[in-house]
Structure formats: structure tokens, C-alpha cells
XYZ file of N, CA, C and O in Angstrom:
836
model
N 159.470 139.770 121.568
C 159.487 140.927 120.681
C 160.460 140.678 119.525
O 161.626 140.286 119.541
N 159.664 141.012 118.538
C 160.647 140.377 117.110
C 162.130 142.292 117.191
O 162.234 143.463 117.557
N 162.853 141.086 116.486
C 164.115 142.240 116.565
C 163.951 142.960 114.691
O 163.344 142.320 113.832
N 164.371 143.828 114.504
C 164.496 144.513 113.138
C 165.610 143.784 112.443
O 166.752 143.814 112.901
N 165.316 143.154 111.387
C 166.511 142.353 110.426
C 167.556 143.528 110.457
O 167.172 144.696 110.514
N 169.162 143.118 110.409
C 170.134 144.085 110.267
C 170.527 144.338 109.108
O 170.810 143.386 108.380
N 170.653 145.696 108.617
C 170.965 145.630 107.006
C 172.230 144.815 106.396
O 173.376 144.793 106.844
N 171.779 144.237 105.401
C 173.093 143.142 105.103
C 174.048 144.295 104.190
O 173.696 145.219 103.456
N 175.117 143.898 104.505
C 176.052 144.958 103.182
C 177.390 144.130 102.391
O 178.132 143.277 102.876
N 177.391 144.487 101.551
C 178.469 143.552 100.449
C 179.433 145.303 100.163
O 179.052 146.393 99.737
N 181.207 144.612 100.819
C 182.212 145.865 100.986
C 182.927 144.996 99.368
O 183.198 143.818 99.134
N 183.016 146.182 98.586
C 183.736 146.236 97.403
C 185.119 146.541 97.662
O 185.418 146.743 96.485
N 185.864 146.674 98.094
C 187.048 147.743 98.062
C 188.769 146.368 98.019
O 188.691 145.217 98.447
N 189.951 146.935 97.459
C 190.841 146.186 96.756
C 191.837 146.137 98.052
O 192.419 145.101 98.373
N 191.990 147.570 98.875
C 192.599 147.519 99.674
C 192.690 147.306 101.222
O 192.397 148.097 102.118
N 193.334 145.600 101.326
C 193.361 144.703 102.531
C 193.216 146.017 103.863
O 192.119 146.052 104.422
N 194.030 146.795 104.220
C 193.852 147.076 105.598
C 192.339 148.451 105.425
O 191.970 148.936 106.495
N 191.760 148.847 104.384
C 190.563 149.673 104.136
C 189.562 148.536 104.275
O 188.505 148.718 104.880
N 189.877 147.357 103.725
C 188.698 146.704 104.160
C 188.245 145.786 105.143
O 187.201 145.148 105.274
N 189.607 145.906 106.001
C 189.604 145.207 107.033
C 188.773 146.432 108.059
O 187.820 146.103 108.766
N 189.149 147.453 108.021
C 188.851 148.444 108.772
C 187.319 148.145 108.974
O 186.879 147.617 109.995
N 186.416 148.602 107.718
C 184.969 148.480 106.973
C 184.556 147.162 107.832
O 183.875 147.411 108.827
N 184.777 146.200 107.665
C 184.394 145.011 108.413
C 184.354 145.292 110.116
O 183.476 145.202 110.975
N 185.393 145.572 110.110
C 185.055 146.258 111.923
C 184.557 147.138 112.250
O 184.545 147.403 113.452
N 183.919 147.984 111.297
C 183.317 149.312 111.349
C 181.678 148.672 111.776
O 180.896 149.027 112.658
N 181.579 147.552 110.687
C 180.093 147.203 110.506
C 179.879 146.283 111.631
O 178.744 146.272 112.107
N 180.823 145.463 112.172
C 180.924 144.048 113.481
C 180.554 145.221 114.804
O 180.261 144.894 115.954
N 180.628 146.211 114.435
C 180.320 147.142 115.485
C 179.049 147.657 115.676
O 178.716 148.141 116.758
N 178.276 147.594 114.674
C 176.907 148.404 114.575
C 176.079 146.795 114.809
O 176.489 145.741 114.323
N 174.714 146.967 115.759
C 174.323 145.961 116.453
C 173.030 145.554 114.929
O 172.600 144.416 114.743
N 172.621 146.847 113.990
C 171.777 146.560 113.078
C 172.357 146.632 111.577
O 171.768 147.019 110.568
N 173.593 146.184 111.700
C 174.132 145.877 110.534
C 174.820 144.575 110.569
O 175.035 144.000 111.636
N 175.204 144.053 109.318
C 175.516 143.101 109.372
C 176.445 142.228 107.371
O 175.912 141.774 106.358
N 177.584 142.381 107.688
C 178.739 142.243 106.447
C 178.990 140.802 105.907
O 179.956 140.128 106.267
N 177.911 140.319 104.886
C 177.622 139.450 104.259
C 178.562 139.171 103.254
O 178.575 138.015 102.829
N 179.539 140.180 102.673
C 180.099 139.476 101.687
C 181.070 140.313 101.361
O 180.948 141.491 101.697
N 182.450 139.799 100.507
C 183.409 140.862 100.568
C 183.771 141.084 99.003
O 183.049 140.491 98.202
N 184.658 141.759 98.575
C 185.054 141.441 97.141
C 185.895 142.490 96.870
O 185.865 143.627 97.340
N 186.871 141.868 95.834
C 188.328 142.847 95.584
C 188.646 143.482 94.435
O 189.741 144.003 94.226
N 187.499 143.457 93.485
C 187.825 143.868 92.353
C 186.064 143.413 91.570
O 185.297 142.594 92.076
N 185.804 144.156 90.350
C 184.759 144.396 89.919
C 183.894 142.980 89.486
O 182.684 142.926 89.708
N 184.639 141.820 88.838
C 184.185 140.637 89.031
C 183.476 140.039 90.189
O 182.312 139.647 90.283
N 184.388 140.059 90.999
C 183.703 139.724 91.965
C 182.787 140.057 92.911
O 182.183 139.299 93.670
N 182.690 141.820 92.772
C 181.801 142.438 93.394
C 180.228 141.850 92.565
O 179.182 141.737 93.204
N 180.287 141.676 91.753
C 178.912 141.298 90.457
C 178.331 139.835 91.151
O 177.203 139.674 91.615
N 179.137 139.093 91.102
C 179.594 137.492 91.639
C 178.423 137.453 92.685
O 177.265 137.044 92.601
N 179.477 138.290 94.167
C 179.096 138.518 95.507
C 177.642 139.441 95.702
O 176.803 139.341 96.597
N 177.672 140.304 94.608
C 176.074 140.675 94.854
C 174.994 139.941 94.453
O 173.930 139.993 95.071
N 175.240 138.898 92.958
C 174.006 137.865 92.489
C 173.693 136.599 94.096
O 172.645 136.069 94.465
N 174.748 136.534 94.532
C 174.868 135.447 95.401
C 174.006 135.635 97.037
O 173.467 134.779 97.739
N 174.167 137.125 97.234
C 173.885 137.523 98.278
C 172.520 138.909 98.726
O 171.900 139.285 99.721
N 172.646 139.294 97.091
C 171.208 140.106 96.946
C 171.591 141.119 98.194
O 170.613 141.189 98.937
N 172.793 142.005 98.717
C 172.939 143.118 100.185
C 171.363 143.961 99.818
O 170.532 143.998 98.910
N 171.561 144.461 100.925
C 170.874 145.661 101.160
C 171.352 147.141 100.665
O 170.818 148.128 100.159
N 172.757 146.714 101.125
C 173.594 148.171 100.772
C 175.207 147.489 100.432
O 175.796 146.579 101.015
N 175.615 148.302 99.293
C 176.877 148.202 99.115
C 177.640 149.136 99.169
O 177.253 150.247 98.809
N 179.109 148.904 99.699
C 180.148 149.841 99.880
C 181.153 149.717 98.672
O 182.063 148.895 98.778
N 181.042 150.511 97.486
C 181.885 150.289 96.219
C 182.995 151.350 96.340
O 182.795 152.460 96.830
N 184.203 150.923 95.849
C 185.623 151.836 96.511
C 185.138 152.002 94.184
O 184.628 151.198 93.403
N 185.603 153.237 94.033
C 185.303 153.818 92.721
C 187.114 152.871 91.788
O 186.981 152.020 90.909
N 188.189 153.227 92.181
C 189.068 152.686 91.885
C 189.605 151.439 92.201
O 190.471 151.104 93.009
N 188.984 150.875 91.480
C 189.434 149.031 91.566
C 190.397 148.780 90.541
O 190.554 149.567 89.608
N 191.260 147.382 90.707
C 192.125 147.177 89.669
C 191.064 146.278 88.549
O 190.121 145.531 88.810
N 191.572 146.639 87.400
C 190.654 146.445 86.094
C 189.666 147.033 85.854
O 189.924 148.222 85.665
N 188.262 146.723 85.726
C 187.537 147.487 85.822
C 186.847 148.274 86.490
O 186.260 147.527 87.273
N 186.447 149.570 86.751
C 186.479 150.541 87.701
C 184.898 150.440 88.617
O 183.795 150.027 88.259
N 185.322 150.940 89.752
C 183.825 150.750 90.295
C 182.613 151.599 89.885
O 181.520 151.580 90.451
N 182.874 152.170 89.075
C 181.435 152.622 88.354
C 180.738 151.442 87.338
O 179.665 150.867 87.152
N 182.001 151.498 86.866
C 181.425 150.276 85.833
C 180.906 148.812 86.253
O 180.176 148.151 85.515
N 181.404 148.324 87.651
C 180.552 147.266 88.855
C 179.205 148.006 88.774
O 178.223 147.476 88.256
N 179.177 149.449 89.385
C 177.881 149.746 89.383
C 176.780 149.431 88.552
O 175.708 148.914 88.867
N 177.183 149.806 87.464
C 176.577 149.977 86.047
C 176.225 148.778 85.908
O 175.019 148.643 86.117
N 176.797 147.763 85.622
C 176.581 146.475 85.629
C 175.817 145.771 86.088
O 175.261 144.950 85.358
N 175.496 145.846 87.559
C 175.205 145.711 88.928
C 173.526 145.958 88.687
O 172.526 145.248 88.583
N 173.908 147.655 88.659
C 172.082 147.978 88.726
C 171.509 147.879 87.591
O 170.339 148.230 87.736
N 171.805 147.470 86.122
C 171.612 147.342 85.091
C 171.027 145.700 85.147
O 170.320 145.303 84.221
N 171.365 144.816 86.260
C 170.792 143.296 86.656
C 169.808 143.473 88.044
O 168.972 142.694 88.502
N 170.085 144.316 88.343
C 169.393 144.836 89.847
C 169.294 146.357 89.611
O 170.245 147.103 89.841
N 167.949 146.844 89.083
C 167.858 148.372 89.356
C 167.493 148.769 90.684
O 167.520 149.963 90.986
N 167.218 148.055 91.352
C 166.628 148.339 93.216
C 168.110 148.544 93.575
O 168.110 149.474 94.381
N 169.643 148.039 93.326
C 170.620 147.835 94.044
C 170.505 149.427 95.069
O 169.869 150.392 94.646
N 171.155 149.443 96.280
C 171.787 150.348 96.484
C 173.229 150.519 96.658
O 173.834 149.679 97.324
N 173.920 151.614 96.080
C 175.211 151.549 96.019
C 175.676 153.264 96.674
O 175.288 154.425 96.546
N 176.756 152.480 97.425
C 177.084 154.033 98.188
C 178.673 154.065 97.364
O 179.329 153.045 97.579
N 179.348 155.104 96.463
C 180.772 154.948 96.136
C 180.979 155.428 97.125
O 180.214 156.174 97.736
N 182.481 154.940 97.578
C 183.501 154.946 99.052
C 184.699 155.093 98.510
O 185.267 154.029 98.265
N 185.481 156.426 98.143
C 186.451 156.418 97.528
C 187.301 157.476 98.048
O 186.914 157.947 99.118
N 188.429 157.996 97.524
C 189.680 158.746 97.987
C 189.373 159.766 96.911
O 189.601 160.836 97.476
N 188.979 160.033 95.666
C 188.743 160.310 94.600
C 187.410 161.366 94.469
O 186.253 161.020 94.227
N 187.953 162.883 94.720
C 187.017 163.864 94.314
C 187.020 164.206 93.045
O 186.308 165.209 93.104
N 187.251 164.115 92.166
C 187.217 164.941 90.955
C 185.512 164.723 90.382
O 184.802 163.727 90.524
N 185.190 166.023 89.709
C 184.345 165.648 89.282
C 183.713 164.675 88.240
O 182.645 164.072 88.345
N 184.753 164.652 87.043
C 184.161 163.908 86.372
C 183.048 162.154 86.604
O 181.950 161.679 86.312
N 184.660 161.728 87.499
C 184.015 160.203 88.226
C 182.754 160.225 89.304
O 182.154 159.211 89.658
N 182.398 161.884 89.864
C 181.218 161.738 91.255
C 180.443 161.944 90.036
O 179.322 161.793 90.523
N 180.187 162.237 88.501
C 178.907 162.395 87.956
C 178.724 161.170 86.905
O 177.700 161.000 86.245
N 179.638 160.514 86.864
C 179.989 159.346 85.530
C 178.623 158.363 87.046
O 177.494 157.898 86.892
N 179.415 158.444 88.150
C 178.843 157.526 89.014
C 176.987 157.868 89.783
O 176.163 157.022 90.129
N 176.874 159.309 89.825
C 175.511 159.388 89.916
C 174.767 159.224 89.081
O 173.593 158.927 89.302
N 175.393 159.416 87.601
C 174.632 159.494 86.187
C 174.316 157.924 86.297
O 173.245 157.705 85.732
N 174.876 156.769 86.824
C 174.583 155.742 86.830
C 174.007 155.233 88.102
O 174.094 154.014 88.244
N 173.412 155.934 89.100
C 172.333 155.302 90.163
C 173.517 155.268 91.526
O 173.205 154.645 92.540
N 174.240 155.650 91.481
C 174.685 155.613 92.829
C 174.126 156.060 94.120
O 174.547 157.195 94.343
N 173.335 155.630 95.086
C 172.953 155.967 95.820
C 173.460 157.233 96.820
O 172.797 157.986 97.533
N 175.106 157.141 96.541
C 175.559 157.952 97.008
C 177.222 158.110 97.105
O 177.879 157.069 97.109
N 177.804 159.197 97.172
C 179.061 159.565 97.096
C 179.922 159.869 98.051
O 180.171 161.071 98.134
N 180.539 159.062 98.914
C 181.068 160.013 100.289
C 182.377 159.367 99.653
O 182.543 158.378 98.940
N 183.535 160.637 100.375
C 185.118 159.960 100.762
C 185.432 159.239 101.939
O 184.817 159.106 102.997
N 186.756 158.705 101.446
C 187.077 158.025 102.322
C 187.772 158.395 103.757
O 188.190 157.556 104.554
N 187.820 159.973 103.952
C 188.339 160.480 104.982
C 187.155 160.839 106.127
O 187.309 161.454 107.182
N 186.068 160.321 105.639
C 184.762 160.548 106.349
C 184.850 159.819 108.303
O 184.996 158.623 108.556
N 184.734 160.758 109.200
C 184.689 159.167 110.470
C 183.898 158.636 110.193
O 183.074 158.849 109.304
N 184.066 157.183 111.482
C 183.004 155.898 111.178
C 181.512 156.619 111.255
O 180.632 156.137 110.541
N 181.163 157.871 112.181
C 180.098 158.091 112.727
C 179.357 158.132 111.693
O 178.331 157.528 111.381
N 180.252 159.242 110.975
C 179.710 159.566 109.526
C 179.065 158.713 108.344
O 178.157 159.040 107.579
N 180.037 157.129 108.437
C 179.807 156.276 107.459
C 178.360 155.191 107.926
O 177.679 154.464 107.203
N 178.286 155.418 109.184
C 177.340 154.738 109.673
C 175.828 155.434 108.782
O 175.087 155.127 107.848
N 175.965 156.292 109.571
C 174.772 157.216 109.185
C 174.500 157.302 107.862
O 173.360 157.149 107.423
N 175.792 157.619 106.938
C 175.607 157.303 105.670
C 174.796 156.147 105.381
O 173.653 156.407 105.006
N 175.175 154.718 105.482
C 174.661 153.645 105.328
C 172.999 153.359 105.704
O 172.347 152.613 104.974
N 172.359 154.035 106.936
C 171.215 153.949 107.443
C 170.498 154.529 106.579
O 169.564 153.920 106.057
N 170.857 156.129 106.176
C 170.051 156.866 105.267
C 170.201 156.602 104.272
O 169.721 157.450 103.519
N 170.781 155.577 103.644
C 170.697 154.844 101.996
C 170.186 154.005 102.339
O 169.936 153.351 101.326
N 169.797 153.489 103.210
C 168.897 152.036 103.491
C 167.630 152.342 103.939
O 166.720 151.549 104.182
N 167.630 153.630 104.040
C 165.998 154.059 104.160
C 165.338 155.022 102.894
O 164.289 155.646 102.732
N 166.530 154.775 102.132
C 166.013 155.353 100.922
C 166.263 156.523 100.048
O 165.576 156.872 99.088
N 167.494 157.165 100.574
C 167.729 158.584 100.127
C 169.175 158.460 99.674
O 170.085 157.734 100.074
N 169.117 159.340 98.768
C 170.384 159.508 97.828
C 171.290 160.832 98.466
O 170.797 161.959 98.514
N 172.273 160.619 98.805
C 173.323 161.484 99.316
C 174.736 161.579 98.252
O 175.085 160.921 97.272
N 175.321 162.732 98.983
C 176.746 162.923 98.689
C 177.439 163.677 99.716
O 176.710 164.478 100.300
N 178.592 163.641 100.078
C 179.256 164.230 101.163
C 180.014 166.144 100.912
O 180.764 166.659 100.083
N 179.443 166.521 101.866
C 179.386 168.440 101.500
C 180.653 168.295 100.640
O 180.512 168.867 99.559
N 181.776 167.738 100.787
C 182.751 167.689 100.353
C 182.635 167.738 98.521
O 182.890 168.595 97.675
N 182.095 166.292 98.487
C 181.618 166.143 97.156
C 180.689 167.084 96.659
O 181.154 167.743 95.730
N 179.444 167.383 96.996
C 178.900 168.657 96.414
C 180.000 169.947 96.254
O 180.069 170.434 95.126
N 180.624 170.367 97.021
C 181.413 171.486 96.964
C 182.057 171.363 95.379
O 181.962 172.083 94.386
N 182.705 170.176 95.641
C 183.380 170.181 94.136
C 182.458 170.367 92.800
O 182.528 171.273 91.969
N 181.509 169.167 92.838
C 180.467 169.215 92.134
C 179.946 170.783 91.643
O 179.717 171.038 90.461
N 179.816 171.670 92.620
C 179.501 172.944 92.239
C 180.424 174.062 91.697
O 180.280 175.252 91.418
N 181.513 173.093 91.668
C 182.665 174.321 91.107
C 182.412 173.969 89.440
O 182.394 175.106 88.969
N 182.328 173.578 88.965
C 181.505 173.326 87.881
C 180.523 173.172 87.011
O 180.389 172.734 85.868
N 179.716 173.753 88.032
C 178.068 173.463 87.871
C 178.108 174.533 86.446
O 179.006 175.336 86.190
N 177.079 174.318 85.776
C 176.788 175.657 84.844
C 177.851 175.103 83.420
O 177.748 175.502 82.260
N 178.574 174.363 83.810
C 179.788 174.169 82.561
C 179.189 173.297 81.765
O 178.164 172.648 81.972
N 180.029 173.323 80.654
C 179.582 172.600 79.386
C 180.145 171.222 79.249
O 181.361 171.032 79.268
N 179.092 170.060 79.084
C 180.367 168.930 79.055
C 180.555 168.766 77.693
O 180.078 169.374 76.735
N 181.439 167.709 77.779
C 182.478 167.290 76.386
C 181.477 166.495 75.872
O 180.598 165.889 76.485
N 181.669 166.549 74.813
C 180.555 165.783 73.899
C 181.494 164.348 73.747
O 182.536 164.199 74.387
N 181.093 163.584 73.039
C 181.759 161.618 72.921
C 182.784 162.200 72.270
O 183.930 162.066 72.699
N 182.444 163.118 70.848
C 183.475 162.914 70.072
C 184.884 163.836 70.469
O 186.035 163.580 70.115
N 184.439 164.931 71.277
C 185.084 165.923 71.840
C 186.678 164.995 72.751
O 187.895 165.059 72.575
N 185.593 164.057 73.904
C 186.238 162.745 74.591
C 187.130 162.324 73.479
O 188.316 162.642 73.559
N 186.628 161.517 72.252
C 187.615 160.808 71.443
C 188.685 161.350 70.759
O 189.535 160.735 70.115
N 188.562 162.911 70.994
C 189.525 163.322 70.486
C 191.003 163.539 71.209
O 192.182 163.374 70.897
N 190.099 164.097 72.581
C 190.955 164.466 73.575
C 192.086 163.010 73.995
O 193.253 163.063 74.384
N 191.271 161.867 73.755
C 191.755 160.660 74.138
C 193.359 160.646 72.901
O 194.537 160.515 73.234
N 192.857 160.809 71.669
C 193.716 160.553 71.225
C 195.429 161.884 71.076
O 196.571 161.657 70.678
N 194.835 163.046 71.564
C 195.803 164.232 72.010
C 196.446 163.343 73.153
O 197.664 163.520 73.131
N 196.067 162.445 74.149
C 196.217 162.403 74.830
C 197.364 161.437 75.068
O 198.305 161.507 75.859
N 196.946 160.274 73.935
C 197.804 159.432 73.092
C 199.114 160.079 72.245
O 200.111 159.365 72.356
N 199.201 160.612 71.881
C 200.362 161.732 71.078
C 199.799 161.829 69.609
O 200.508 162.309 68.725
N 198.728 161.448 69.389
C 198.070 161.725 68.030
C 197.945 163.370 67.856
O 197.347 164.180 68.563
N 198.891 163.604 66.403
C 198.307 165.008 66.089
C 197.549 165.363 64.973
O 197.792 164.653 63.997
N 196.599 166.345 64.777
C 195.042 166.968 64.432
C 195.392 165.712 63.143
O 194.920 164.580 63.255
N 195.913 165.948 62.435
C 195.811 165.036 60.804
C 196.436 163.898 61.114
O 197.281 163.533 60.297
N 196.261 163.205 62.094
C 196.399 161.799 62.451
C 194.964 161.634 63.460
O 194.328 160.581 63.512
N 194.690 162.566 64.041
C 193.129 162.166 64.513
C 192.268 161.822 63.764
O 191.469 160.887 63.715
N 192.684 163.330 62.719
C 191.375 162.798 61.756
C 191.051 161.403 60.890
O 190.089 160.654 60.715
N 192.442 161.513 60.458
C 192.348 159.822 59.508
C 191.807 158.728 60.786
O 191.160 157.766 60.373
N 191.965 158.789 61.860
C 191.903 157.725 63.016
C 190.203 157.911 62.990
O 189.539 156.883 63.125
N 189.587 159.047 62.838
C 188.097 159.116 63.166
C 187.516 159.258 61.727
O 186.315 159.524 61.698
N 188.107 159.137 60.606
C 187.412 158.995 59.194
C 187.197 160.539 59.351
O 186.245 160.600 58.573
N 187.387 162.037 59.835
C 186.575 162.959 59.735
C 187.502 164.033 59.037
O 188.681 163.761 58.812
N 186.955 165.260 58.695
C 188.248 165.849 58.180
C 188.968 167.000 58.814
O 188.252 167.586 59.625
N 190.584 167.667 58.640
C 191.097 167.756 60.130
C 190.542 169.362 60.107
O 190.786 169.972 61.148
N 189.853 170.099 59.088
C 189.332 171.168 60.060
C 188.043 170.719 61.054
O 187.476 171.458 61.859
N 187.719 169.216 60.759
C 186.383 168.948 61.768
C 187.326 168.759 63.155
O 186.835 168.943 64.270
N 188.932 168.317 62.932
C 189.079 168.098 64.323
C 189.668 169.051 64.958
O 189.953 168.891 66.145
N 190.076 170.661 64.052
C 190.750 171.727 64.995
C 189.801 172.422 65.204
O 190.162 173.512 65.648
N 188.077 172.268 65.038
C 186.677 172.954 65.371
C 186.615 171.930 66.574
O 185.993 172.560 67.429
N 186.915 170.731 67.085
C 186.176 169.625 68.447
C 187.866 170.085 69.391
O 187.926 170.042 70.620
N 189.011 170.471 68.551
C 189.875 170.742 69.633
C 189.859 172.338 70.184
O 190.167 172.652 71.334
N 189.460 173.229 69.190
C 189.365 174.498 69.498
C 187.745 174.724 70.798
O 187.614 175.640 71.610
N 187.106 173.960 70.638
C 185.928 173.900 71.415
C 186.060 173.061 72.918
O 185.648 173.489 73.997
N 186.728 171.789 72.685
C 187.084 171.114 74.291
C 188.422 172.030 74.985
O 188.537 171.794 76.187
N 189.009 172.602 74.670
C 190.107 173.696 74.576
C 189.344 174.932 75.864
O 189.678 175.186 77.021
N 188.266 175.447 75.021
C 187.376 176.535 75.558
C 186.970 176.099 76.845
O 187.229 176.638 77.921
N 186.084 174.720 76.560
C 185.620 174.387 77.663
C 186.057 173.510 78.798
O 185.120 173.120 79.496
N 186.910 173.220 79.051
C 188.081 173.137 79.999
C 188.542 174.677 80.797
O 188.573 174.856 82.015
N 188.939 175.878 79.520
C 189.741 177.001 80.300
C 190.734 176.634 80.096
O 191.620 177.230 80.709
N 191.175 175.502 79.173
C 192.660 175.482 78.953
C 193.499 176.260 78.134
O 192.739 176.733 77.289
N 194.504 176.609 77.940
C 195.824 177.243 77.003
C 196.210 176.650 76.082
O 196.849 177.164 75.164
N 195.855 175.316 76.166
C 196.369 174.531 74.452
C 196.128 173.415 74.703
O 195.911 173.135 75.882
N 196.088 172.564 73.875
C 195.394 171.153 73.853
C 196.047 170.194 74.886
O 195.228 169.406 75.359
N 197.390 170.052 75.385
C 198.557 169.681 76.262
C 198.326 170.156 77.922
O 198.744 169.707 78.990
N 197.496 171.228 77.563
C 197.102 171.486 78.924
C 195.766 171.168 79.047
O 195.570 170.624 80.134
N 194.488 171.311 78.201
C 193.369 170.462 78.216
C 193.455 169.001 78.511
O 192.650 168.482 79.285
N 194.332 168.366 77.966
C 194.501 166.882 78.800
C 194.988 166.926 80.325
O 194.425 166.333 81.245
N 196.171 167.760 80.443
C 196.386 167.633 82.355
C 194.769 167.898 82.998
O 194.345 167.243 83.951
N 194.105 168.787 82.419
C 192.933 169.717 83.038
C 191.619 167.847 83.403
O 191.023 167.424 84.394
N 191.769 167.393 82.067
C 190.949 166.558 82.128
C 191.182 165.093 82.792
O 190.258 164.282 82.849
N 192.450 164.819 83.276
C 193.328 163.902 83.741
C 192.715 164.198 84.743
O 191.725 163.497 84.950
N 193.049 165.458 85.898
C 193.049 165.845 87.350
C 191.522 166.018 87.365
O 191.228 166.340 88.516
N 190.278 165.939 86.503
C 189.012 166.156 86.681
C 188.570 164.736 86.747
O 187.538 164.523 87.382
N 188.988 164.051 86.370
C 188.625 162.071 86.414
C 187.927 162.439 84.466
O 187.487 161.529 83.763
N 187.966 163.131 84.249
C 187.488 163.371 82.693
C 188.258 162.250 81.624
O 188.131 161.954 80.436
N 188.665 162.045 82.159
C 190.287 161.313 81.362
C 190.753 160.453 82.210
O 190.589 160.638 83.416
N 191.316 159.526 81.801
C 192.583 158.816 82.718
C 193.681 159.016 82.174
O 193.593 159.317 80.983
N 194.954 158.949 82.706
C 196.265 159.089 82.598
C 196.691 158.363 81.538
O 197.887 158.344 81.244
């Protein structure tokens, strides 16, 4: 009697005792099977051309470039990839930067193994998940308005210590165009002033620090 091939999986993640864990998680399941490892976004790209997984375990915060952007990369050379993000990291901005780009799916990292198992089976049979956790958040926002690019480039540079008539010369635009994109990302945040629209967008993954 032929046996069912075990799903192969390629673990993304930077941190030694998280991914030591992951490896014994999978040496445990009799229809899985942990083909390849990698510590950072290079090499996750590397380890997937080389090994073609079934399923990957991508940790969202890698050093250098971030694991969305592996993703992106990834399924942009492989649109079949499947990718589950495996991260510590609820905010919304990063669970939609990462579905907007094919993630198969979103769980944390406080999930038990039982949980991660199952996760893995039902992305290998084809279905796109996220963990109640992650929806919960996801829905505290639902209905909201996002930031437009230039809204982003502005905020980036508030964020930088650029003020309104130093944005503008920085974006060629003129500075009542940039106290109309700060009076508007302002609104849509719910923030009190532009100083607090950046904390707002920092703690949402909207921003980085």
C-alpha cells in the first residue's frame, strides 16, 4: 500500500530557539516533513528556488528585509507558493500589507503545536486562514479609510522631523497641499495632531519606528 507523500515545508524564522522548536514540532508529525531552513529573507528566496516546499512557515519580522517582502518576492516567482506568516506581530497594518500579497495565512506565534499543525494541513489542502485572534484585530478597523501613498510619504517624513514647508519642498508640492494630506491622515487615524498620528501608525505596523 503506497503511503501519502508528507508535506515538505521550508521554516523562515531568524530566531535559533523558535526555530529549533518548529523543527521538532514538524519531526513529530508522521505526514510532514522539514526540508529546508532559513534566517533571513535572502535566504528564504534561495531555500524555496532550491526546494520548491509545499508549505512555508514565514516569521513576518526578519532582520533586513521583512517577511512580507520574502513573500512578495517569493510568489511573484512562484504564484502557487503557499505561505503561512508565523509571527508575534498583530497590528493591522502588516496582517493586510501580507494578505494583500497572497499569504495563505496569518496565525501568531502564541498559537499551541495542535493548532499549528492543523494550520499547516488546511493550507496544504488549500484554504486561506487567519487566527480568530488576527481577524479580531483586523475587524477593529474594518470600515476605515486607508492612507493613500502620498498620505504614507508624508507621514514618513513627520515622522522623520520634517515640518509641513520642508515636506513640501521634499515632495515638489505646495505646503497647503501638505496641511490638506496632514489634516486628512490626522482624521483618519483619530489622532490629536500629527505627533500622535505617527505613534498611532507606528503601533498599527502602518509605519515603522
Amino acid at each position: 500500500m503506497d503511503h501519502p507523500k508528507p508535506i515538505r515545508i521550508l521554516s523562515v524564522e531568524d530566531h535559533p530557539v523558535f526555530r529549533q522548536g518548529l523543527s521538532t514540532i514538524i519531526g513529530w508529525e508522521s505526514d510532514m516533513l522539514l526540508v529546508g531552513q532559513a534566517t533571513n529573507a535572502v535566504e528564504a528566496i534561495t531555500e524555496f528556488r532550491d526546494h520548491r516546499p509545499d508549505i512555508t512557515l514565514m516569521d513576518v519580522r526578519l532582520p533586513g528585509t521583512s517577511g512580507t517582502d520574502a513573500l512578495t518576492a517569493i510568489r511573484g516567482e512562484f504564484p502557487e507558493a503557499r505561505i503561512i506568516m508565523l509571527t508575534t506581530s498583530d497590528s493591522d497594518g502588516e496582517i493586510q500589507r501580507a494578505m494583500r500579497a497572497g499569504a495563505a495565512a496569518y496565525i501568531l506565534k502564541s498559537m499551541s503545536k495542535d493548532e499549528l499543525v492543523s494550520v499547516i494541513r488546511s493550507v496544504n489542502a488549500g484554504r486561506r486562514l487567519v487566527s480568530p485572534e488576527v481577524a479580531a484585530r483586523l475587524a477593529e478597523h474594518m470600515g476605515e479609510e486607508n492612507l493613500t501613498t502620498r498620505e504614507l510619504e508624508v507621514l514618513r517624513l513627520i515622522r522623520d522631523g520634517y515640518r509641513n514647508k520642508q515636506i513640501a519642498d521634499q515632495l515638489a508640492i505646495a505646503k497647503t497641499t501638505v496641511n490638506f494630506h496632514v489634516k486628512n491622515l490626522v482624521d483618519k487615524l483619530g489622532a490629536n495632531d500629527r505627533a500622535h498620528a505617527v505613534a498611532i501608525a507606528i503601533r498599527r505596523g502602518l509605519l515603522q519606528a
